[in-house]
mmCIF file of C-alpha atoms and ligand atoms in Angstrom:
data_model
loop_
_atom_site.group_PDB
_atom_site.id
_atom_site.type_symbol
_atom_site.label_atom_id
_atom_site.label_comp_id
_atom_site.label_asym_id
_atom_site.label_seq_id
_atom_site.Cartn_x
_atom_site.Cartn_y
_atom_site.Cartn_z
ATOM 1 C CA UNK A 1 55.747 65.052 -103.442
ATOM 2 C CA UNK A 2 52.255 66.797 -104.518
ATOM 3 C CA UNK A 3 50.172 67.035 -102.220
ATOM 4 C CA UNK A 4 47.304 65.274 -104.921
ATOM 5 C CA UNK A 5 49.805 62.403 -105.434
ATOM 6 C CA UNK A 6 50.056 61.601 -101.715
ATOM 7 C CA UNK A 7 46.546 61.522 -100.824
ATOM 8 C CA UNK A 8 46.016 59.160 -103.806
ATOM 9 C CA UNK A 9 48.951 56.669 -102.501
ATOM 10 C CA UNK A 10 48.466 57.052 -98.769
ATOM 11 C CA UNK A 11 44.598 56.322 -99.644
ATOM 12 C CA UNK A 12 45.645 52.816 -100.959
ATOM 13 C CA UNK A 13 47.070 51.440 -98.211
ATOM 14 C CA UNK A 14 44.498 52.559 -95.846
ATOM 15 C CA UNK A 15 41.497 51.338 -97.574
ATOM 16 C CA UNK A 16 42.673 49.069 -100.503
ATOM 17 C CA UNK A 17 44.592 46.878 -98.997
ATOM 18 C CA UNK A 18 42.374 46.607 -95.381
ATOM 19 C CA UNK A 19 40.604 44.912 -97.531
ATOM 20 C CA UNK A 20 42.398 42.997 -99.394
ATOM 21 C CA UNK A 21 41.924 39.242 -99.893
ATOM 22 C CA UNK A 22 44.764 36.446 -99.556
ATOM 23 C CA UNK A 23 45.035 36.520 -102.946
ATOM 24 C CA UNK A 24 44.660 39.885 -104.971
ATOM 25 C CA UNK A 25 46.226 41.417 -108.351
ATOM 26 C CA UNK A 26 48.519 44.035 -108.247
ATOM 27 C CA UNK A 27 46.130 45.878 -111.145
ATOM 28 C CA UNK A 28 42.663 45.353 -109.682
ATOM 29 C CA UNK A 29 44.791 47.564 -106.494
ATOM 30 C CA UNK A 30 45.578 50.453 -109.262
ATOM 31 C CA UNK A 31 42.329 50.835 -110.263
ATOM 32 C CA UNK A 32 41.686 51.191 -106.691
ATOM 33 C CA UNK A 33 43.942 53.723 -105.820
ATOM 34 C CA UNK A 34 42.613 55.576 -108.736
ATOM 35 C CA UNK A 35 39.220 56.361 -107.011
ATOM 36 C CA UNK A 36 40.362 56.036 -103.566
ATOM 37 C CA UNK A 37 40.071 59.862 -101.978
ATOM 38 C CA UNK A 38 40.896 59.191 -98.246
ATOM 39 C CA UNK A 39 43.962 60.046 -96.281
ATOM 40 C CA UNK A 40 45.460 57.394 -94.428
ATOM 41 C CA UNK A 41 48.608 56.240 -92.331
ATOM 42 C CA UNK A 42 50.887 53.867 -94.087
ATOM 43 C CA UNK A 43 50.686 50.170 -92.761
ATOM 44 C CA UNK A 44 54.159 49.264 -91.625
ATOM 45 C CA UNK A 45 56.057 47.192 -91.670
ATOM 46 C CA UNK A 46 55.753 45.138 -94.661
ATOM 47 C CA UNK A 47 57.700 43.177 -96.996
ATOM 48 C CA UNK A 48 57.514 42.307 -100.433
ATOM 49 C CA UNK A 49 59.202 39.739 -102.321
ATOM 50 C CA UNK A 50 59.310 38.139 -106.050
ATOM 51 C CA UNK A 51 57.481 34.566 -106.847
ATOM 52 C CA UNK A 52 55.672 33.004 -104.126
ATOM 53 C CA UNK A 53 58.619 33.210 -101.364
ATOM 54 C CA UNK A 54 56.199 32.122 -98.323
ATOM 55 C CA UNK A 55 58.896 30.975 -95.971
ATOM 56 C CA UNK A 56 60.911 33.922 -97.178
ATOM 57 C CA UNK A 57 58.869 36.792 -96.086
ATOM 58 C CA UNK A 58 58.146 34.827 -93.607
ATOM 59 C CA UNK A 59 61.062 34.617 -91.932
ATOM 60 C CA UNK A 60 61.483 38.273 -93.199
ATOM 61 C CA UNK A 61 58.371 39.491 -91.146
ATOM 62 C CA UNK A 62 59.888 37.360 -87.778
ATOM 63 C CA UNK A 63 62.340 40.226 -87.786
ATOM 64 C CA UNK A 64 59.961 43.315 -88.944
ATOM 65 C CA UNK A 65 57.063 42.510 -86.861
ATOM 66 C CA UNK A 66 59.547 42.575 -83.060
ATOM 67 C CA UNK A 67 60.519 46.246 -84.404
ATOM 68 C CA UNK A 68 63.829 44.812 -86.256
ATOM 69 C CA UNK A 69 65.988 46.654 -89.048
ATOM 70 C CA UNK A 70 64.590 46.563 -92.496
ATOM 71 C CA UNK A 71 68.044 45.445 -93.506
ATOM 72 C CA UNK A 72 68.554 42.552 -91.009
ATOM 73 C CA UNK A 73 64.890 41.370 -92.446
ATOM 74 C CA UNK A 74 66.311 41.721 -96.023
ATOM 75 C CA UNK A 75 68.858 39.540 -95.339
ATOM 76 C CA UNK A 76 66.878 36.799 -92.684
ATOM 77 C CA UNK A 77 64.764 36.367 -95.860
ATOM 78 C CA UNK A 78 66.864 35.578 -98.551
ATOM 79 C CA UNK A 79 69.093 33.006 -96.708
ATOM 80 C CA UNK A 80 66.003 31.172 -96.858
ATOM 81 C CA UNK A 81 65.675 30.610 -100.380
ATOM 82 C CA UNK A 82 69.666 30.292 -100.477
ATOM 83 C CA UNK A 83 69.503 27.766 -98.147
ATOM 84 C CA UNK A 84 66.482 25.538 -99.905
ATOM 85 C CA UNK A 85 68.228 22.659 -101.923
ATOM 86 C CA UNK A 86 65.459 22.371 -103.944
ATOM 87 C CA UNK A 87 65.285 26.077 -105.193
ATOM 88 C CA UNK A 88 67.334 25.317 -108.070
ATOM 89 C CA UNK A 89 67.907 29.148 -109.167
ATOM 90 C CA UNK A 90 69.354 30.657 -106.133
ATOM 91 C CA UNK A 91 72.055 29.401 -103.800
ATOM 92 C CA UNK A 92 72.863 25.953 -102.470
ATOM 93 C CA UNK A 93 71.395 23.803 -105.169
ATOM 94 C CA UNK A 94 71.380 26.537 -107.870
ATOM 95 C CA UNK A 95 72.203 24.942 -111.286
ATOM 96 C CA UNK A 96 75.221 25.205 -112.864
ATOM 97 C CA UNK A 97 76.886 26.419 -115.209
ATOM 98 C CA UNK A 98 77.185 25.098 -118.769
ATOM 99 C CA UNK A 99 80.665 23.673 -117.190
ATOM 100 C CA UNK A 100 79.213 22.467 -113.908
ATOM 101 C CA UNK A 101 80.270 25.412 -111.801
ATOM 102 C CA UNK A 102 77.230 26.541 -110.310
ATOM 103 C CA UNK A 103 78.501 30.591 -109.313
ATOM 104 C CA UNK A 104 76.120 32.883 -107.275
ATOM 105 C CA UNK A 105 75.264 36.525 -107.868
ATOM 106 C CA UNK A 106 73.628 38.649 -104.956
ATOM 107 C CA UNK A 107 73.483 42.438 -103.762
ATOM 108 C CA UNK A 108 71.996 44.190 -101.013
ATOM 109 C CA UNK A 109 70.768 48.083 -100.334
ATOM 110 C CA UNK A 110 70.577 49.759 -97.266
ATOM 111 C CA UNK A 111 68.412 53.158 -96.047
ATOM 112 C CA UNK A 112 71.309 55.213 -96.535
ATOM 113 C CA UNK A 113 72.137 53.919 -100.324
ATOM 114 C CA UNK A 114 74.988 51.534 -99.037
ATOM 115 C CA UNK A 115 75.224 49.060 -101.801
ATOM 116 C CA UNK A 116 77.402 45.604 -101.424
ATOM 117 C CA UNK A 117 77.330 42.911 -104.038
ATOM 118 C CA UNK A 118 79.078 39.421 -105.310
ATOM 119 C CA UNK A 119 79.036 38.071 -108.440
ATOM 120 C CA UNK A 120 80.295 34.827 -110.105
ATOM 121 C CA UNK A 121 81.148 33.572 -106.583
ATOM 122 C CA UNK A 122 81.246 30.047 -105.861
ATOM 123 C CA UNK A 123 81.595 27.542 -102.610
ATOM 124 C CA UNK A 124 79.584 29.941 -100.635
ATOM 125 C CA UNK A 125 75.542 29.265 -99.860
ATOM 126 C CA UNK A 126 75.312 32.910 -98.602
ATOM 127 C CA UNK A 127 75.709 35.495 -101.343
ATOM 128 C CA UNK A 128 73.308 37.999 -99.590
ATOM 129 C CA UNK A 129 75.282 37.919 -96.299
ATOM 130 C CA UNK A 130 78.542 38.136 -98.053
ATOM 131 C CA UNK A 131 77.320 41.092 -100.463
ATOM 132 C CA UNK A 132 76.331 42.935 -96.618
ATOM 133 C CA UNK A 133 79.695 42.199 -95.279
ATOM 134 C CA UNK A 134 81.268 43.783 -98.793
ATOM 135 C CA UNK A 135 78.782 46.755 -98.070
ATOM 136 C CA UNK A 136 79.871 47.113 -94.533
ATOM 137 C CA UNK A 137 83.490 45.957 -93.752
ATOM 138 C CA UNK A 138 85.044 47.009 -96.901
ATOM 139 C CA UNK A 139 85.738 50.068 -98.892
ATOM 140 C CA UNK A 140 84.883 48.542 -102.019
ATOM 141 C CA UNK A 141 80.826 47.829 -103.784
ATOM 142 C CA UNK A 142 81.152 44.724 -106.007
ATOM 143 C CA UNK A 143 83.333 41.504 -105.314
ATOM 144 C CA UNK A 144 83.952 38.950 -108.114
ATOM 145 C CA UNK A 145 84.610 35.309 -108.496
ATOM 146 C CA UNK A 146 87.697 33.966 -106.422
ATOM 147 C CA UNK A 147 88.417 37.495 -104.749
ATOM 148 C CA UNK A 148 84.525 37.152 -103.631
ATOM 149 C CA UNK A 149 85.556 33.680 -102.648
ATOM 150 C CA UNK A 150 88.481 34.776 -100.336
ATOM 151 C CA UNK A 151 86.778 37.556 -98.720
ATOM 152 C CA UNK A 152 84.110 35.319 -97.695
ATOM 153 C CA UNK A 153 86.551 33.150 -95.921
ATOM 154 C CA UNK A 154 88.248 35.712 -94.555
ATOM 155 C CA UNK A 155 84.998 36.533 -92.890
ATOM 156 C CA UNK A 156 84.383 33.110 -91.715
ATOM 157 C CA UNK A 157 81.976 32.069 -94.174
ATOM 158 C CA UNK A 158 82.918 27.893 -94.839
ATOM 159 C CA UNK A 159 83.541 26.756 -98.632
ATOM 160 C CA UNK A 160 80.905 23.992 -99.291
ATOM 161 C CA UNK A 161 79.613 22.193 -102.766
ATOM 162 C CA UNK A 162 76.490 23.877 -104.088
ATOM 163 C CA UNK A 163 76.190 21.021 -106.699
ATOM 164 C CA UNK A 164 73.639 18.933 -105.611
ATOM 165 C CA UNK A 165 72.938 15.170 -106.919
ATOM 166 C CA UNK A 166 70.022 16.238 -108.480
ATOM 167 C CA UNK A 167 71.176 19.620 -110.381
ATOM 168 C CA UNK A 168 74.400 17.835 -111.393
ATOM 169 C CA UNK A 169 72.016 14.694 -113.082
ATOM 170 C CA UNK A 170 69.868 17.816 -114.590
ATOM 171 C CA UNK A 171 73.091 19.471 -115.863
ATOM 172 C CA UNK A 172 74.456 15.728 -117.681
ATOM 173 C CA UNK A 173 71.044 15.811 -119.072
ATOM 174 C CA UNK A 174 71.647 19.308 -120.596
ATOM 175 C CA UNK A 175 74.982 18.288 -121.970
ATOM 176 C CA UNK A 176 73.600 15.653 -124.162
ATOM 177 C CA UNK A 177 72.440 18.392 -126.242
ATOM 178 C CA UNK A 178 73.641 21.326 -124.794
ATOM 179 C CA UNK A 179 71.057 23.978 -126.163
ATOM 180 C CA UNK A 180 70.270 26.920 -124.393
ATOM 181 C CA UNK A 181 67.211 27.593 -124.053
ATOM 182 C CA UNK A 182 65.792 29.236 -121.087
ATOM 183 C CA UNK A 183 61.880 28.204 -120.363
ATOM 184 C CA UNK A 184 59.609 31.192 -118.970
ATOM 185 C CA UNK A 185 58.754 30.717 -115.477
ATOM 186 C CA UNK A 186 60.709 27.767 -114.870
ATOM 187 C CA UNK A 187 64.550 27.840 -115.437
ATOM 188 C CA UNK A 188 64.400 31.563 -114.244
ATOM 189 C CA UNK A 189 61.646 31.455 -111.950
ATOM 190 C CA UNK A 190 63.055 31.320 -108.625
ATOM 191 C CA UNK A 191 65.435 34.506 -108.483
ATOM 192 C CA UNK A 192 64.177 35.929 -105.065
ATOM 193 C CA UNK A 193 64.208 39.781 -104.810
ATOM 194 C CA UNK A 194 62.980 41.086 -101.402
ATOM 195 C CA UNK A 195 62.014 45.177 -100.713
ATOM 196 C CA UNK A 196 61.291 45.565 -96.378
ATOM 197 C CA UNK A 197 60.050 48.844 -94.901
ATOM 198 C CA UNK A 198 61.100 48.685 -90.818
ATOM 199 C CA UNK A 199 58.460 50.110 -88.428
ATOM 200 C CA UNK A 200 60.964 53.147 -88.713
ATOM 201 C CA UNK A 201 59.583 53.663 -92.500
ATOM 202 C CA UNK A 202 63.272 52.938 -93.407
ATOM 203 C CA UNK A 203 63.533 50.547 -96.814
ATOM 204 C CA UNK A 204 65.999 48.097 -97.723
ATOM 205 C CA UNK A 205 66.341 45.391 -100.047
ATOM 206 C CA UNK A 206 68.011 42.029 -101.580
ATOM 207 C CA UNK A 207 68.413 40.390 -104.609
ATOM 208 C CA UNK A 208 69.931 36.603 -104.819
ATOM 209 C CA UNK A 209 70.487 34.225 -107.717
ATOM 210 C CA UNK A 210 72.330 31.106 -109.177
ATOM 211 C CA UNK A 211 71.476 32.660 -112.233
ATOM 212 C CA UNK A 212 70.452 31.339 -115.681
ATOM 213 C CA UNK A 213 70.638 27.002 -115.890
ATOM 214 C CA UNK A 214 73.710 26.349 -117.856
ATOM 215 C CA UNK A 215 74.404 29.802 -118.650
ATOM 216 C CA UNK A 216 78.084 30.182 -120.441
ATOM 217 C CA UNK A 217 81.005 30.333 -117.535
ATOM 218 C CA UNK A 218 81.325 33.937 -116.366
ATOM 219 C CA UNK A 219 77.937 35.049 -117.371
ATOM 220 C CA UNK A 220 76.591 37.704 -114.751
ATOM 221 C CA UNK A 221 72.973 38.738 -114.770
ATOM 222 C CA UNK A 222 70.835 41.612 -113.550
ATOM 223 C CA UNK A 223 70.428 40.584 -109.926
ATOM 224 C CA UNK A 224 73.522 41.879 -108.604
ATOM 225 C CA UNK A 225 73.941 44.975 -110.329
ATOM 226 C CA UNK A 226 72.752 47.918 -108.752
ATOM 227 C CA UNK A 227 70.205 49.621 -110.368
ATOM 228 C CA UNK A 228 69.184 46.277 -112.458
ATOM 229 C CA UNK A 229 68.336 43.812 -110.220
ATOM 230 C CA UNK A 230 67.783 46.040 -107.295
ATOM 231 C CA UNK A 231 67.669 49.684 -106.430
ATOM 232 C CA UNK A 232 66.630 51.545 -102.996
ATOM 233 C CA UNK A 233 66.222 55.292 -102.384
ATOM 234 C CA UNK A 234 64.951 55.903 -98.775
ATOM 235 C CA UNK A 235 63.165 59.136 -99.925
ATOM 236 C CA UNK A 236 61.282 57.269 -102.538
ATOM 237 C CA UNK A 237 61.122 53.362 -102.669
ATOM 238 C CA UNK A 238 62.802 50.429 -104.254
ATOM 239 C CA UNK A 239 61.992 47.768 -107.080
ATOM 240 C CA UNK A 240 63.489 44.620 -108.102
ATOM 241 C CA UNK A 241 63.260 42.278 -110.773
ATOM 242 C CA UNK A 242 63.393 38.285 -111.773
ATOM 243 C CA UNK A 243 63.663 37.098 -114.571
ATOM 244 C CA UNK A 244 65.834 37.427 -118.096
ATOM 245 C CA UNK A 245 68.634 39.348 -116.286
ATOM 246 C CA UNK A 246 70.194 40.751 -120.183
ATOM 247 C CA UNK A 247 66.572 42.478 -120.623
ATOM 248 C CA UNK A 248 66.877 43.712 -116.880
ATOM 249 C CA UNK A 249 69.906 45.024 -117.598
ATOM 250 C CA UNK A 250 69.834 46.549 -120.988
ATOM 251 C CA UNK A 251 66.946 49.071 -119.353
ATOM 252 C CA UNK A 252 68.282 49.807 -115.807
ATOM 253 C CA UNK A 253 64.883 48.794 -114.598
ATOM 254 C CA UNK A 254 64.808 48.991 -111.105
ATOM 255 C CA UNK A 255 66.557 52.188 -111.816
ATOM 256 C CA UNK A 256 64.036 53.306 -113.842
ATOM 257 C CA UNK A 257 61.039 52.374 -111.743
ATOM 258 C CA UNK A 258 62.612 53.836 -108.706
ATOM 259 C CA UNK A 259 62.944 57.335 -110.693
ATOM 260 C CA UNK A 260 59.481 56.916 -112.380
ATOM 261 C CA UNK A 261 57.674 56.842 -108.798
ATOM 262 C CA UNK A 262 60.312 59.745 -107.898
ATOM 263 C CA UNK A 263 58.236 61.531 -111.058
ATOM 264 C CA UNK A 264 54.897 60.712 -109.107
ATOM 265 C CA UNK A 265 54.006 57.149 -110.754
ATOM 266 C CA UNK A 266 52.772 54.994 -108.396
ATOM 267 C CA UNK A 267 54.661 51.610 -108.123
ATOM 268 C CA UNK A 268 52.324 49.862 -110.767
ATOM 269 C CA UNK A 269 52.096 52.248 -113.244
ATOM 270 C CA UNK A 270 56.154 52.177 -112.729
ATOM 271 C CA UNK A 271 56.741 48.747 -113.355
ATOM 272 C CA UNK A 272 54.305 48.455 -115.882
ATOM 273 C CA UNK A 273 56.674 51.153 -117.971
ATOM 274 C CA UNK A 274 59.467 49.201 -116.299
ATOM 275 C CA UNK A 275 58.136 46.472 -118.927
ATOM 276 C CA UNK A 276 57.026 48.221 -121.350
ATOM 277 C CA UNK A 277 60.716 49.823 -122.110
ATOM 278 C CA UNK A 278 61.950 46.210 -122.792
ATOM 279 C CA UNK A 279 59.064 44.630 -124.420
ATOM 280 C CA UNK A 280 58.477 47.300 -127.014
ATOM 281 C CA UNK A 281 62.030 47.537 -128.225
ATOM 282 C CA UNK A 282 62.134 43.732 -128.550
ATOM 283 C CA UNK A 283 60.555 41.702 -130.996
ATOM 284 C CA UNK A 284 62.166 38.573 -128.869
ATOM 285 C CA UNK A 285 59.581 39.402 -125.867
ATOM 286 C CA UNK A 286 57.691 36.095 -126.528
ATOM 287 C CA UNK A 287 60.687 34.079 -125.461
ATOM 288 C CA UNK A 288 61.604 35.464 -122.120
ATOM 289 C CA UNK A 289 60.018 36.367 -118.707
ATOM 290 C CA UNK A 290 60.646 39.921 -116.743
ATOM 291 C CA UNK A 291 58.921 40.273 -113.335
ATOM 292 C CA UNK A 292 59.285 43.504 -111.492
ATOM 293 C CA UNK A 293 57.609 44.265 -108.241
ATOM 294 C CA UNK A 294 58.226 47.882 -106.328
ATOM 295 C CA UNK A 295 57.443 49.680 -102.973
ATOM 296 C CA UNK A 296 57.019 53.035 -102.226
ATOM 297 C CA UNK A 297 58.022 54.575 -98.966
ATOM 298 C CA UNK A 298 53.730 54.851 -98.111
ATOM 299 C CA UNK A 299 54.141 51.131 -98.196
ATOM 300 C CA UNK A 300 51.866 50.970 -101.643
ATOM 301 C CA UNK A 301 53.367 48.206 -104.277
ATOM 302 C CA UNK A 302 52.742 46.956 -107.604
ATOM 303 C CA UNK A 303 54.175 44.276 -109.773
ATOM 304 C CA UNK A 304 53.990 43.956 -113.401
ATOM 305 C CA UNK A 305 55.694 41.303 -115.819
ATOM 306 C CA UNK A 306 55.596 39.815 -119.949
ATOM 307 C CA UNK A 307 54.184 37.156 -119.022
ATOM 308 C CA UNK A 308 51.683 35.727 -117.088
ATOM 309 C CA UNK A 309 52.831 33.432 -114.128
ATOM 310 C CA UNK A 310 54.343 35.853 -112.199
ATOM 311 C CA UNK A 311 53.516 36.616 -108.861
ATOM 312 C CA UNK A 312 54.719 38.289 -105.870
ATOM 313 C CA UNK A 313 54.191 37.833 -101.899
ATOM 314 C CA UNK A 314 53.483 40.240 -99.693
ATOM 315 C CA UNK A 315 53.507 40.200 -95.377
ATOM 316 C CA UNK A 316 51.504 43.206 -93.741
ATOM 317 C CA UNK A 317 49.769 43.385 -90.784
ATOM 318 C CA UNK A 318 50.642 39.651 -90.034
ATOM 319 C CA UNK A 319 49.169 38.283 -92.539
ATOM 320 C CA UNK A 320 50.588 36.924 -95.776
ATOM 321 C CA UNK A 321 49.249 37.162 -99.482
ATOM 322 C CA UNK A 322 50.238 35.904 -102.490
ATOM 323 C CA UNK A 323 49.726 38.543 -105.466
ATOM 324 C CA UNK A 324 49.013 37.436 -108.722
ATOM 325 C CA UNK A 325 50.934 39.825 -111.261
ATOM 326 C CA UNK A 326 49.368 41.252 -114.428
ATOM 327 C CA UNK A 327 51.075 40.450 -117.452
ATOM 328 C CA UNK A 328 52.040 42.201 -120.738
ATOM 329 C CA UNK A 329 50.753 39.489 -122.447
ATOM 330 C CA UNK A 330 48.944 36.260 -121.104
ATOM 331 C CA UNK A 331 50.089 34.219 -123.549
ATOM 332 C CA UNK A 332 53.403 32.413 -121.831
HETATM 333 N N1 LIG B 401 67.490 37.481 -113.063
HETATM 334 C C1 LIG B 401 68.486 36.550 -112.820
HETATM 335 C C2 LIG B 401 69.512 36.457 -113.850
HETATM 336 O O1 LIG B 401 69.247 36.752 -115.000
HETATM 337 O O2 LIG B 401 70.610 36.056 -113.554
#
């Protein structure tokens, strides 16, 4: 990296963000780093994670903060949200499908680019752990449906319903007219993706979903597919996304974002091209949300989305904030 571009980042998380308040916005910190001219040491650890995933990143920092793995942090933080009934887009309690199959997509990245992922895999509350054990104990990347299933089990993970009372009475609902129409910020808001530096300066990250509500049966979104929904590259950073996971994927975004701060963006200039790509070769923008939020290896982030609602949260330093996420275009 130039020399130029690292004093800018390193600046930002020495001053910017030793500042910051509980809640800040990801831009008012890029016009920061702009005139910030100090050098400073990166603040680590720190986690990141999409939507307002307090008990997440919580749980996230408990590992970070006694000088645990990036990775282990990763996953300690997504089993939260997988294990919340009431989180209807990711894990146990995830809506269904439009058949009443509620199937879970989830991937995980490691510091050395290990990549292990499920998709369309029901019965199992733990998609994130499973997608580690397919990046550690197998030879293969990507698990599907019933073979996802069986591996699980094979590891010792237990079959359980993920249909709860309430998602099933949301999903009869549905059926009575069966259109399918996601809402922005609500029947996709809850995808949790999670980016962790370790002490170490060693990045990981996770990406867990039930997908979109009543989606058609086999349907598999951004969240699991590497480069889409997640990408990590220990030399550079990693970004993730939420939201309409065909726009995620049509534009490789974390991909994209990950290379863009590889060309000397910082992470908010990166996602905001992240959005630009799909908003301004889709007329259709105004009816779907994209949130992406990215971390470079000096521990500087930014998030960026279409639409305004988005938000990220953030644990550094002990302390957690909630990050309010500038949007494309306000109007949701
Ligand atoms: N971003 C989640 C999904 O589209 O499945």
């Amino acid at each position: 990296m130039k020399r130029r571009n690292f004093i800018k980042r390193a600046s930002l998380t020495g001053l910017g963000l030793a500042v910051a308040p509980s809640i800040i916005s990801c831009e008012t910190e890029a016009k920061t780093d702009k005139k910030a001219i100090a050098i400073a040491t990166p603040v680590l650890p720190i986690v990141v994670a999409t939507w307002n995933f307090k008990n997440a990143t919580k749980a996230a920092w408990k590992v970070l903060e006694k000088g645990g793995a990036s990775i282990d942090a990763i996953e300690a933080g997504c089993r939260v949200e997988e294990a919340d009934l009431k989180n209807t887009t990711v894990g146990n309690g995830g809506s269904p499908d439009r058949d009443g199959n509620v199937t879970l997509d989830a991937c995980i990245m490691n510091k050395d680019g290990g990549y292990g992922a499920v998709v369309c895999m029901e019965n199992i509350a733990h998609p994130i752990s499973v997608a580690r054990k397919v990046m550690e104990e197998t030879p293969h990347v990507l698990l599907a449906g019933k073979g996802a299933e069986q591996f699980a089990v094979e590891q010792g993970f237990k079959r359980e319903n993920l249909l709860t009372e309430a998602s099933k009475k949301a999903w009869l609902k549905w059926k009575e007219k069966s259109e399918y129409k996601p809402i922005i910020n609500i029947e996709n808001h809850d995808t949790i993706g999670m980016l962790a530096i370790d002490k170490n300066g060693d990045i990981s990250g996770g990406c867990t979903t039930s997908g979109m509500a009543y989606k058609m049966a086999g349907r598999v979104g951004d969240s699991a597919i590497i480069g889409s929904g997640l990408f990590i590259d220990n030399t550079i950073g990693g970004a993730t996304a939420t939201g309409m996971g065909e726009e995620v994927l049509k534009t490789v975004g974390s991909y994209l974002i990950v290379e863009l701060m590889r060309q000397g963006r910082t992470p908010q200039e990166a996602c905001e091209e992240g959005v630009k790509r799909i908003v301004e070769s889709n007329p259709n923008y105004q009816n779907f949300q994209v949130g992406y939020v990215a971390l470079n290896k000096q521990g500087e982030y930014g998030c960026y989305c279409v639409h305004g609602g988005f938000g990220i949260s953030k644990y550094q330093e002990g302390k957690q904030t909630y990050i309010k996420s500038n949007a494309y275009t306000k109007k949701a």
